[in-house]
Amino acid sequence: MGLDAHVKKNVEKMLEQLRSEDPQVREEAVWRLSRWGDEEAVGALAEAAWDASGGVRMTSRLALAAVGTREAARALVTIAADPEYPDPEIGVEMSGLGDIVVEPAIEAARNPRSRESLNLVYMLHFVPEAAVPRLIDLLDSDEPDGLRRWAVEALEYIQTHQPVPQALPALWRCVRRSGGPELRGDAAAFIGHILDDPAQVFPAAMEFLSDDAPEVRMAGLLALAGVPGERGLEHVRRCLDDESAMVRARAASVLVEHGEGDGLTSVLLDCLRQGPVAVLPEARRALVRLGHLDDVLDIVEERWLMSEDPATRRTGAACLYERSPRCAELATRLLTDSDDSVVSTAIDALEQQGRRAEAAVDRLCDLVEAGGRNAPDAARALGGIGSSGGTDVLISALFGPPLLAACAAHSLGQIGDLAAIEPLAAATANESDEVAEAAAQALGEYGPAAVHVAPVLLAEVARHRDLRTDAIKEALAAMGPGVTPYLLPALGQPDSPAHATAVELLVRLGASAVPALVEALDSGDATVAGRAAWILGAIGPPARSAVPHMTWLLLDTDDSVRVNAAVAMVKLGEGASARPILEELKHHTDLRIRNHARAALKELDDPHGRSR
C-alpha cells in the first residue's frame, strides 16, 4: 500500500470515529486527524469545532492550530466570526499562527454580522505584532466606516493588554480628515484612552469640543472627565447648553459622577423627552443616581416602549435592569413583544429582579418549552427569579439542546427545589461537558441534601471525562461528612479514576472522616486499610485518635499496609514507634515500598541528621 493510500485509509478511519457517540473517541480522532493536515482533515476538524461536547470543540480548535496551514487558519477565523458560536473568548489557539490569521479576520469583518462576534476581536490580541500594523493601515484606508470602526474596536481591545501608541497618528487623521461622525467619535474616544498625561489630554479634549460632530464632542467630555481639578469641569458645565441632547446628557452625566446635582435633573429629563434614542442610556444612569427612577420609567414607557420600532423598544427595555417592582412589571409585559431581541432584553432585565418578577414565571416557562432562540435566556432568568414554579419545566429542559440544558441546570441550582436533585445527577452523564459541568455545579448548591446521589457522581468520575471531573469533585465535597461512606469503597479500586477522587475528598473532609477511616483500617482489605492509613496521615493532627489502631497495622503481613501505616505515624508525630519498621522496609525488594520508607525516614531526621 502506498503512502497516499495509507494516509487516506487513516483519515477515513478517523472520520468514522468522529461519528462515535463517545466524546472521548471523537476527541482522540480529532487529534489524530490534525497529524495529516490535508484538505479533508481540515474540513472535518472545522465541523468538529461545532460538536455538542465542549471538550471536542476545544480540541478541534487546537488541532486546527496545530495543522497550521492558511486553510486551517481560515477555518479558525470562520468559527470565531460566527456570533452564534457557543464558546466565548476563543482565540488563544491563534497565538502561534501570526499573520496568517490577520487577513482572514479582516476579510471576515467585512460582513456586518461577523463584526457582531466578540471572538473576532478577541482573537487578534493574541497576535498583536501582526494585527496592530494591519489595523492601523485599515484606519488610514478608504474602506467603509463600519469596517474601520471595527478596526478601532480591535485596537482598543489590544490596548487593554498592551499599549498601542503607534495608532495615535492614524486615529488623529480619522478625527481630523476622514470618516463619518460615528467613526470620528470612536477614534476621538480611543485617543482619550491612549493619552495618559493630563497635559496632553486637555488640549485634545478642547479640540474635540470644538468639533461640529456631537459624537466627537462627547469624546471630548469623556476626556475632560479624567482631567483633575476644576479646570476640566468648567468646560463640562459649558456643554450643558450644547445644541445636541446627546452632548448635554453626557455633560450632565459627567457632573453627576463628580458629585454635582443642582439643576441637572431638569436638563437630563429634557434630554430624555426630546433627544434621540442614543441619549437614553446616558441620561438614565445619571437620573437613577440622582434618585429619579420613576420619572425615567414614565418617559421610557410612553416614548420608547410603545414605539413601533423594535430597536427603540429594545433600547427602552435595556432601562429596566434597576431592581424595582415597576421595572419588573414593564419587563414582564415585554415578554409578549413581537420582536425576539426585545424579548431577550426583557428576559435579561427580569433575571436581575429576583422575586419581584414572580408574575413573569409562567410566561418564561412558556418560552423555555417553546425552545426558540430565547429559551436558554428564559431558563437562566427563572433561576435569577428563584421561584420553584419553574422547576418542572427546567427539569424537562435538562434533556434538551446543550445550551438550554446548561442554563436549566444552573437555574435549578439557584432555585434549590429538592425535586431536581436526581435529574441533575443524571445530567452529569450528559454527552455535553457544559451540561454535565453545570449539573454538577448545581448539585454543589444543594450541599448535604444531595448526598444520596453521590454514587451516581462517583460512577461518572470513573468514566474519566476530565472536563467535568473537577465540578463533580466540588459537588461531592459540598455534600459534607455524609459523603464519606460512599467514598470508602473506592479506596479498594486503585485502578479506577474514582479512587484518586475519593482519596482527595477524604483528605479534604479532615476530622469528620476520621471515624470512618479508622473503621476502614480494620476492613480486612489490604488495599483499603493501607490507603486509609495514608489518608489519616495526610489529614494530620486531627487524626491522632487513629494512632492506637494504626499501631496494629505495623504488624500486618502485607508490607504495603505496614509502610503506609508507618508513614502515617510519622505524619502524626509518632515517628519513634514507626522507625524500626521503616528501617526494615527501606531495603524492601518492592521499589515503591522502599522509596516510601526512605522518604519517611528522611522526614524523621532534621538537616543535621539528629533524631526528632
XYZ file of C-alpha atoms in Angstrom:
612
model
C 0.000 0.000 0.000
C 1.477 3.388 -0.996
C 1.835 6.305 1.427
C -1.107 8.217 -0.072
C -3.325 5.165 0.243
C -2.176 4.647 3.836
C -2.956 8.281 4.707
C -6.346 8.078 3.036
C -7.199 4.918 4.961
C -6.239 6.525 8.286
C -8.197 9.691 7.542
C -11.269 7.636 6.666
C -10.919 5.761 9.953
C -10.705 8.999 11.929
C -13.681 10.445 10.080
C -15.684 7.387 11.043
C -14.650 7.814 14.696
C -15.850 11.410 14.644
C -19.351 9.973 14.397
C -18.912 7.943 17.611
C -21.358 8.523 20.472
C -18.418 8.654 22.908
C -16.941 12.189 23.096
C -13.565 10.780 24.189
C -13.369 8.739 20.987
C -14.274 11.820 18.952
C -11.662 13.892 20.792
C -8.944 11.332 20.103
C -9.965 11.215 16.449
C -9.627 14.980 16.247
C -6.027 14.878 17.451
C -5.115 12.119 15.039
C -6.681 13.989 12.137
C -4.515 17.004 12.907
C -1.440 14.919 12.019
C -2.496 14.591 8.399
C -3.426 18.210 7.763
C -4.921 17.632 4.325
C -7.948 19.424 2.944
C -10.391 16.728 4.010
C -8.983 16.670 7.554
C -9.235 20.466 7.929
C -12.870 20.386 6.826
C -13.660 17.630 9.314
C -11.884 19.488 12.130
C -13.807 22.663 11.325
C -17.051 20.701 11.508
C -15.975 19.050 14.783
C -15.425 22.526 16.255
C -19.239 22.704 16.472
C -19.529 19.392 18.363
C -22.002 19.111 21.251
C -19.071 18.391 23.594
C -17.093 21.400 24.729
C -14.002 19.217 25.037
C -14.258 18.127 21.422
C -14.823 21.737 20.300
C -11.758 22.978 22.148
C -9.609 20.085 20.927
C -10.775 20.702 17.359
C -9.680 24.343 17.535
C -6.307 23.364 18.986
C -5.944 20.712 16.296
C -6.636 23.253 13.538
C -3.962 25.499 15.033
C -1.581 22.522 15.133
C -2.199 21.911 11.426
C -1.025 25.498 10.977
C -1.837 25.961 7.290
C -3.554 29.006 5.821
C -6.594 26.862 5.174
C -6.686 25.819 8.847
C -6.276 29.465 9.919
C -9.191 30.483 7.703
C -11.292 27.732 9.277
C -10.481 29.031 12.768
C -11.365 32.585 11.765
C -14.663 31.432 10.255
C -15.511 29.834 13.604
C -14.528 32.967 15.557
C -16.508 35.196 13.192
C -19.828 33.466 13.836
C -21.807 35.347 16.529
C -23.713 32.131 17.262
C -20.585 30.128 18.208
C -21.247 28.716 21.699
C -17.782 29.227 23.246
C -16.819 32.747 24.369
C -13.305 34.194 24.273
C -11.741 31.756 21.857
C -8.501 32.846 20.289
C -5.602 31.532 22.354
C -5.378 28.861 19.652
C -4.278 31.593 17.229
C -1.229 32.700 19.218
C 1.199 30.597 17.200
C -0.287 31.366 13.789
C 0.792 35.008 13.449
C -0.064 36.969 10.345
C -1.871 34.138 8.532
C -4.809 34.837 10.885
C -4.992 38.608 10.440
C -6.014 38.862 6.783
C -8.799 36.243 7.081
C -10.055 38.115 10.163
C -10.221 41.429 8.290
C -11.902 39.717 5.371
C -14.476 38.194 7.729
C -15.077 41.604 9.339
C -16.315 42.942 6.007
C -19.534 41.103 6.849
C -21.532 43.256 9.322
C -22.850 40.124 11.028
C -19.307 38.895 11.694
C -18.454 42.213 13.295
C -21.014 41.336 15.977
C -18.783 38.475 17.121
C -16.648 39.400 20.111
C -14.438 36.415 19.338
C -13.268 38.043 16.115
C -11.857 40.992 18.074
C -10.693 38.854 20.988
C -8.575 36.559 18.823
C -6.484 39.409 17.415
C -4.993 40.348 20.769
C -3.140 37.026 20.678
C -1.254 38.126 17.545
C -0.656 41.843 18.244
C 2.627 42.084 16.315
C 0.854 41.087 13.133
C -2.539 42.644 13.886
C -1.702 46.177 15.025
C 0.102 47.393 11.850
C -2.607 45.950 9.629
C -5.402 47.501 11.716
C -3.646 50.882 11.556
C -3.448 50.542 7.764
C -7.178 49.826 7.777
C -7.841 53.059 9.702
C -5.933 55.020 7.042
C -7.753 53.345 4.157
C -10.822 54.247 2.124
C -12.684 51.191 3.397
C -16.283 51.623 4.632
C -16.698 53.254 8.016
C -18.211 50.114 9.528
C -15.019 48.152 8.877
C -12.814 50.984 10.132
C -14.882 51.282 13.321
C -14.291 47.587 13.831
C -10.554 48.255 13.484
C -10.812 50.877 16.258
C -12.665 48.351 18.430
C -9.987 45.715 17.814
C -7.180 48.153 18.638
C -8.993 49.204 21.817
C -9.151 45.580 22.946
C -5.458 45.053 22.211
C -4.784 48.258 24.201
C -6.239 46.577 27.313
C -3.373 44.064 27.137
C -0.534 46.182 25.752
C -0.184 49.869 24.790
C -0.675 50.817 21.139
C 0.589 54.436 20.989
C 1.656 53.782 17.381
C -2.042 54.011 16.476
C -2.297 57.685 17.515
C -1.323 59.301 14.168
C -3.881 57.253 12.241
C -6.552 57.959 14.886
C -5.903 61.698 14.680
C -6.189 61.529 10.904
C -9.573 59.798 11.309
C -10.787 62.581 13.602
C -9.495 65.464 11.531
C -9.842 64.435 7.909
C -11.805 61.297 7.185
C -14.847 59.302 8.103
C -18.371 59.900 9.258
C -19.279 61.251 12.695
C -19.528 57.830 14.381
C -16.084 56.721 13.184
C -14.579 60.077 14.151
C -16.248 59.869 17.571
C -14.881 56.357 18.150
C -11.389 57.463 17.127
C -11.534 60.522 19.389
C -12.692 58.457 22.372
C -9.840 56.000 21.815
C -7.316 58.854 21.663
C -8.565 59.914 25.104
C -7.949 56.382 26.392
C -4.425 56.186 24.981
C -3.255 59.563 26.293
C -2.411 59.331 29.984
C -0.751 62.710 30.584
C -3.247 65.457 31.572
C -1.003 67.939 29.737
C -1.820 66.044 26.524
C -5.406 65.118 27.366
C -6.639 68.670 27.966
C -5.701 70.179 24.563
C -7.032 67.061 22.818
C -10.339 67.437 24.686
C -10.535 71.115 23.748
C -10.081 70.251 20.078
C -12.805 67.601 20.295
C -15.230 70.008 21.995
C -14.865 72.483 19.129
C -15.816 69.852 16.526
C -19.030 70.036 14.519
C -19.960 66.396 15.213
C -21.741 65.659 18.531
C -20.051 62.248 18.611
C -16.621 63.896 18.709
C -17.714 66.480 21.312
C -18.949 63.614 23.505
C -15.486 62.067 23.294
C -14.090 65.403 24.447
C -16.319 65.300 27.520
C -15.105 61.806 28.352
C -11.533 63.005 28.098
C -12.229 66.008 30.344
C -13.715 63.717 32.979
C -10.184 62.436 33.562
C -8.600 65.894 33.928
C -8.101 66.588 37.636
C -9.415 69.692 39.346
C -11.869 72.405 38.381
C -10.204 73.151 35.042
C -11.928 70.314 33.188
C -15.310 70.594 34.956
C -15.632 74.234 33.969
C -15.651 73.265 30.298
C -18.025 70.364 31.002
C -20.571 72.780 32.536
C -20.465 74.942 29.407
C -21.648 71.912 27.405
C -24.959 71.878 29.331
C -26.116 74.431 26.727
C -24.912 72.415 23.716
C -27.350 72.147 20.803
C -27.107 68.329 20.917
C -29.171 66.485 23.538
C -26.563 63.718 23.451
C -23.798 66.151 24.433
C -25.961 67.805 27.113
C -26.772 64.410 28.608
C -23.106 63.380 28.585
C -22.083 66.653 30.254
C -24.739 66.271 32.957
C -23.729 62.650 33.488
C -20.060 63.605 33.956
C -21.037 66.246 36.503
C -23.235 63.795 38.396
C -20.284 61.396 38.542
C -18.301 64.228 40.158
C -20.955 64.734 42.842
C -22.897 67.637 41.350
C -26.687 67.556 41.130
C -28.248 71.019 41.367
C -30.168 71.856 38.217
C -29.078 68.719 36.389
C -32.344 66.785 36.827
C -34.303 69.106 34.545
C -31.531 69.021 31.907
C -31.494 65.219 31.899
C -35.286 64.837 31.837
C -35.475 67.292 28.932
C -32.857 65.192 27.078
C -34.964 62.096 27.657
C -38.136 63.735 26.399
C -36.680 65.358 23.286
C -33.362 63.705 22.469
C -32.642 60.778 20.143
C -32.720 57.144 21.211
C -28.953 57.180 21.796
C -29.357 59.630 24.695
C -31.350 57.194 26.822
C -28.618 55.053 28.460
C -26.517 58.061 29.498
C -29.403 60.112 30.851
C -30.981 57.120 32.601
C -27.836 56.268 34.568
C -27.430 59.834 35.783
C -31.093 60.230 36.740
C -31.167 56.948 38.615
C -28.117 58.088 40.552
C -29.993 61.277 41.419
C -32.978 59.221 42.654
C -35.394 59.792 39.765
C -36.028 56.234 38.545
C -39.827 56.663 38.457
C -39.511 59.778 36.296
C -37.260 57.866 33.926
C -39.714 54.968 33.690
C -42.626 57.305 32.952
C -40.814 58.701 29.927
C -39.405 55.322 28.843
C -42.829 53.686 28.922
C -44.510 56.424 26.943
C -41.761 57.282 24.468
C -39.765 54.110 23.942
C -41.678 51.009 24.968
C -44.720 51.989 22.889
C -42.696 52.745 19.760
C -43.383 50.826 16.568
C -39.622 50.472 16.004
C -38.158 47.290 17.583
C -34.731 48.895 18.075
C -36.331 51.731 20.042
C -38.306 49.296 22.207
C -35.110 47.286 22.802
C -33.317 50.425 23.972
C -36.218 51.112 26.322
C -36.134 47.550 27.634
C -32.450 47.989 28.472
C -33.544 50.622 31.041
C -35.399 48.028 33.122
C -32.413 46.462 34.895
C -32.817 48.550 38.044
C -34.274 46.431 40.844
C -37.777 47.753 41.332
C -41.342 46.379 41.112
C -42.160 48.717 38.249
C -39.166 47.602 36.180
C -40.258 44.005 36.763
C -43.807 44.837 35.676
C -42.735 46.600 32.468
C -40.247 43.873 31.566
C -42.918 41.202 32.084
C -45.197 42.978 29.624
C -42.443 42.902 27.001
C -42.244 39.090 27.081
C -45.079 39.067 24.546
C -43.337 41.518 22.189
C -43.268 40.512 18.526
C -39.508 41.073 18.258
C -37.162 38.407 19.676
C -34.428 40.901 20.538
C -36.844 42.967 22.636
C -37.980 39.818 24.437
C -34.348 38.826 25.020
C -33.547 42.197 26.610
C -36.661 41.985 28.790
C -35.636 38.491 29.937
C -32.189 39.757 30.926
C -33.826 42.546 32.923
C -36.159 40.116 34.690
C -33.208 37.958 35.749
C -31.998 40.897 37.862
C -35.340 41.388 39.608
C -35.435 38.296 41.825
C -38.769 37.579 43.473
C -40.147 40.901 42.228
C -40.588 39.167 38.862
C -42.621 36.152 40.016
C -45.506 37.280 37.812
C -43.275 36.512 34.804
C -42.609 32.857 35.710
C -45.455 31.328 33.673
C -44.547 33.261 30.541
C -40.852 32.411 30.960
C -41.806 28.740 31.283
C -43.743 29.015 28.024
C -40.628 30.409 26.325
C -38.482 27.569 27.664
C -40.946 24.945 26.450
C -41.219 26.622 23.037
C -37.490 26.019 22.567
C -36.828 29.110 20.445
C -33.769 31.349 20.477
C -34.868 32.925 23.772
C -35.356 29.594 25.559
C -31.864 29.459 27.177
C -32.152 33.057 28.408
C -35.619 32.352 29.784
C -34.287 29.293 31.613
C -31.499 31.390 33.095
C -33.952 34.098 34.190
C -36.059 31.546 36.078
C -33.013 30.878 38.230
C -32.487 34.580 38.866
C -36.111 34.914 39.976
C -35.710 31.883 42.230
C -39.296 30.622 42.187
C -39.947 26.879 42.363
C -42.814 27.431 39.916
C -40.352 26.830 37.076
C -38.807 23.622 38.454
C -40.739 21.089 36.355
C -40.095 22.947 33.103
C -36.397 23.313 33.918
C -36.079 19.602 34.720
C -37.530 18.781 31.318
C -35.112 21.238 29.718
C -32.160 19.326 31.220
C -32.609 16.842 28.394
C -32.896 19.435 25.631
C -30.204 21.110 23.484
C -26.885 21.658 25.332
C -27.100 25.420 25.806
C -30.666 25.249 27.084
C -29.838 22.263 29.319
C -26.815 24.013 30.851
C -28.865 27.138 31.612
C -31.611 24.983 33.135
C -29.070 23.200 35.341
C -27.631 26.469 36.663
C -31.121 27.753 37.434
C -32.137 24.592 39.260
C -29.104 25.060 41.485
C -30.215 28.614 42.251
C -33.819 27.618 42.968
C -32.884 24.705 45.241
C -36.027 22.595 44.791
C -35.210 19.095 46.120
C -37.192 17.518 43.284
C -34.370 18.444 40.913
C -31.577 16.516 42.661
C -31.978 13.160 40.881
C -32.462 14.712 37.409
C -29.367 16.859 37.949
C -27.367 13.794 38.974
C -28.478 12.052 35.785
C -27.433 15.112 33.779
C -23.815 14.768 34.971
C -23.619 11.907 32.457
C -24.795 14.133 29.593
C -22.691 13.906 26.440
C -22.113 17.662 26.586
C -19.376 18.655 29.027
C -21.038 22.024 29.549
C -24.308 20.389 30.633
C -22.546 17.860 32.873
C -20.424 20.563 34.498
C -23.434 22.841 35.031
C -25.401 19.953 36.581
C -22.534 19.138 38.954
C -22.179 22.784 39.959
C -25.919 22.931 40.628
C -25.732 19.842 42.844
C -22.973 21.567 44.791
C -25.504 24.270 45.681
C -27.671 21.624 47.394
C -24.845 20.562 49.719
C -25.657 17.710 52.151
C -29.233 17.459 50.828
C -27.854 15.815 47.667
C -25.600 13.249 49.358
C -27.769 10.301 48.319
C -26.771 10.792 44.659
C -23.044 10.541 45.448
C -22.813 7.030 43.895
C -24.113 8.424 40.595
C -21.429 11.124 40.619
C -18.653 8.684 41.514
C -19.740 6.431 38.665
C -19.390 9.380 36.299
C -15.915 10.152 37.696
C -14.979 6.542 36.950
C -15.700 7.222 33.267
C -12.713 9.591 33.388
C -14.066 12.555 31.432
C -11.681 15.222 32.634
C -13.589 18.382 31.789
C -16.406 17.552 34.181
C -14.435 15.778 36.932
C -13.429 18.924 38.839
C -17.024 20.148 39.030
C -18.180 16.724 40.218
C -15.465 16.645 42.889
C -16.579 20.039 44.174
C -20.186 18.832 44.296
C -19.137 15.773 46.312
C -17.090 17.939 48.680
C -20.079 20.241 49.223
C -22.090 17.239 50.426
C -20.019 17.253 53.625
C -19.221 14.400 56.018
C -22.253 12.411 54.899
C -20.459 11.552 51.652
C -17.736 9.578 53.480
C -19.439 6.135 53.374
C -19.865 6.498 49.618
C -16.181 7.304 49.139
C -14.675 4.448 51.145
C -15.434 1.619 48.637
C -13.371 3.450 46.004
C -10.276 3.050 48.207
C -10.247 -0.605 47.203
C -10.274 0.241 43.475
C -6.797 1.690 42.816
C -7.174 1.396 39.025
C -10.376 3.467 38.919
C -10.299 7.246 38.425
C -12.806 7.367 41.301
C -10.022 6.140 43.613
C -7.957 9.338 43.356
C -11.106 11.436 43.760
C -12.104 9.546 46.915
C -8.628 9.957 48.406
C -8.561 13.690 47.684
C -12.030 14.274 49.118
C -11.427 12.245 52.280
C -8.318 14.311 52.980
C -10.357 17.483 52.448
C -13.076 16.245 54.799
C -10.440 16.067 57.526
C -11.509 15.308 61.096
C -15.083 14.462 60.095
C -13.804 11.488 58.044
C -11.538 10.069 60.780
C -14.054 7.691 62.477
C -14.957 6.029 59.159
C -11.293 5.793 58.155
C -10.428 4.155 61.469
C -13.085 1.530 60.718
C -11.541 1.069 57.274
C -8.204 0.221 58.941
C -9.873 -2.941 60.232
C -11.645 -3.774 56.969
C -9.504 -6.842 56.240
C -8.799 -5.488 52.740
C -5.105 -4.647 52.486
C -5.615 -2.035 49.775
C -8.385 -0.254 51.682
C -6.503 -0.403 55.003
C -3.261 0.881 53.507
C -4.957 3.765 51.708
C -6.995 4.665 54.800
C -3.762 4.821 56.805
C -2.154 7.106 54.226
C -5.190 9.435 54.256
C -5.153 9.644 58.064
C -1.513 10.695 57.889
C -2.338 13.314 55.287
C -5.126 14.685 57.497
C -2.511 15.247 60.191
C -3.109 16.220 63.858
C -6.936 15.983 63.698
C -6.412 12.235 63.044
C -4.225 11.468 66.093
C -7.041 9.428 67.616
C -6.270 6.812 64.941
C -2.735 6.111 66.246
C -3.671 3.121 68.518
C -5.442 1.475 65.583
C -2.528 2.185 63.285
C -0.040 0.554 65.658
C -1.574 -2.839 64.981
C -1.109 -2.328 61.243
C 2.651 -2.127 61.747
C 2.467 -5.878 62.396
C 0.345 -6.646 59.317
C 1.504 -9.425 56.991
C 1.175 -7.127 53.962
C 4.223 -4.890 53.691
C 2.340 -2.255 51.654
C -0.063 -1.864 54.601
C 2.865 -1.683 57.056
C 4.676 1.047 55.121
C 1.524 3.158 54.755
C 0.835 2.838 58.479
C 4.434 3.730 59.350
C 4.440 6.750 57.045
C 1.141 7.923 58.578
C 2.518 7.595 62.105
C 5.454 9.814 61.145
C 2.943 12.408 59.894
C 1.031 12.092 63.179
C 4.095 12.647 65.377
C 4.667 9.004 66.314
C 7.843 8.524 64.310
C 9.732 6.777 67.109
C 7.283 3.871 67.016
C 7.486 3.677 63.241
C 11.273 3.933 62.831
C 12.083 0.205 63.297
C 9.575 -0.772 60.645
C 10.855 1.897 58.263
C 14.468 0.822 58.802
C 13.426 -2.695 57.885
C 11.394 -1.697 54.826
C 13.981 0.680 53.348
C 15.703 -2.420 51.932
C 12.486 -3.971 50.570
C 12.562 -5.563 47.125
C 9.496 -3.554 46.041
C 10.729 -0.171 44.776
C 7.559 1.663 45.806
C 7.691 0.362 49.396
C 11.431 1.058 49.568
C 11.016 4.661 48.408
C 8.125 5.366 50.788
C 10.158 4.049 53.727
C 13.251 6.069 52.824
C 11.234 9.264 52.329
C 9.615 8.833 55.747
C 13.000 8.225 57.404
C 14.340 11.366 55.775
C 11.376 13.278 57.177
C 12.165 11.905 60.627
C 15.641 13.390 60.629
C 16.446 17.092 60.543
C 19.063 18.514 58.118
C 21.814 17.875 60.706
C 20.915 14.206 60.981
C 19.621 14.381 64.561
C 16.675 12.212 65.564
C 13.419 14.027 66.171
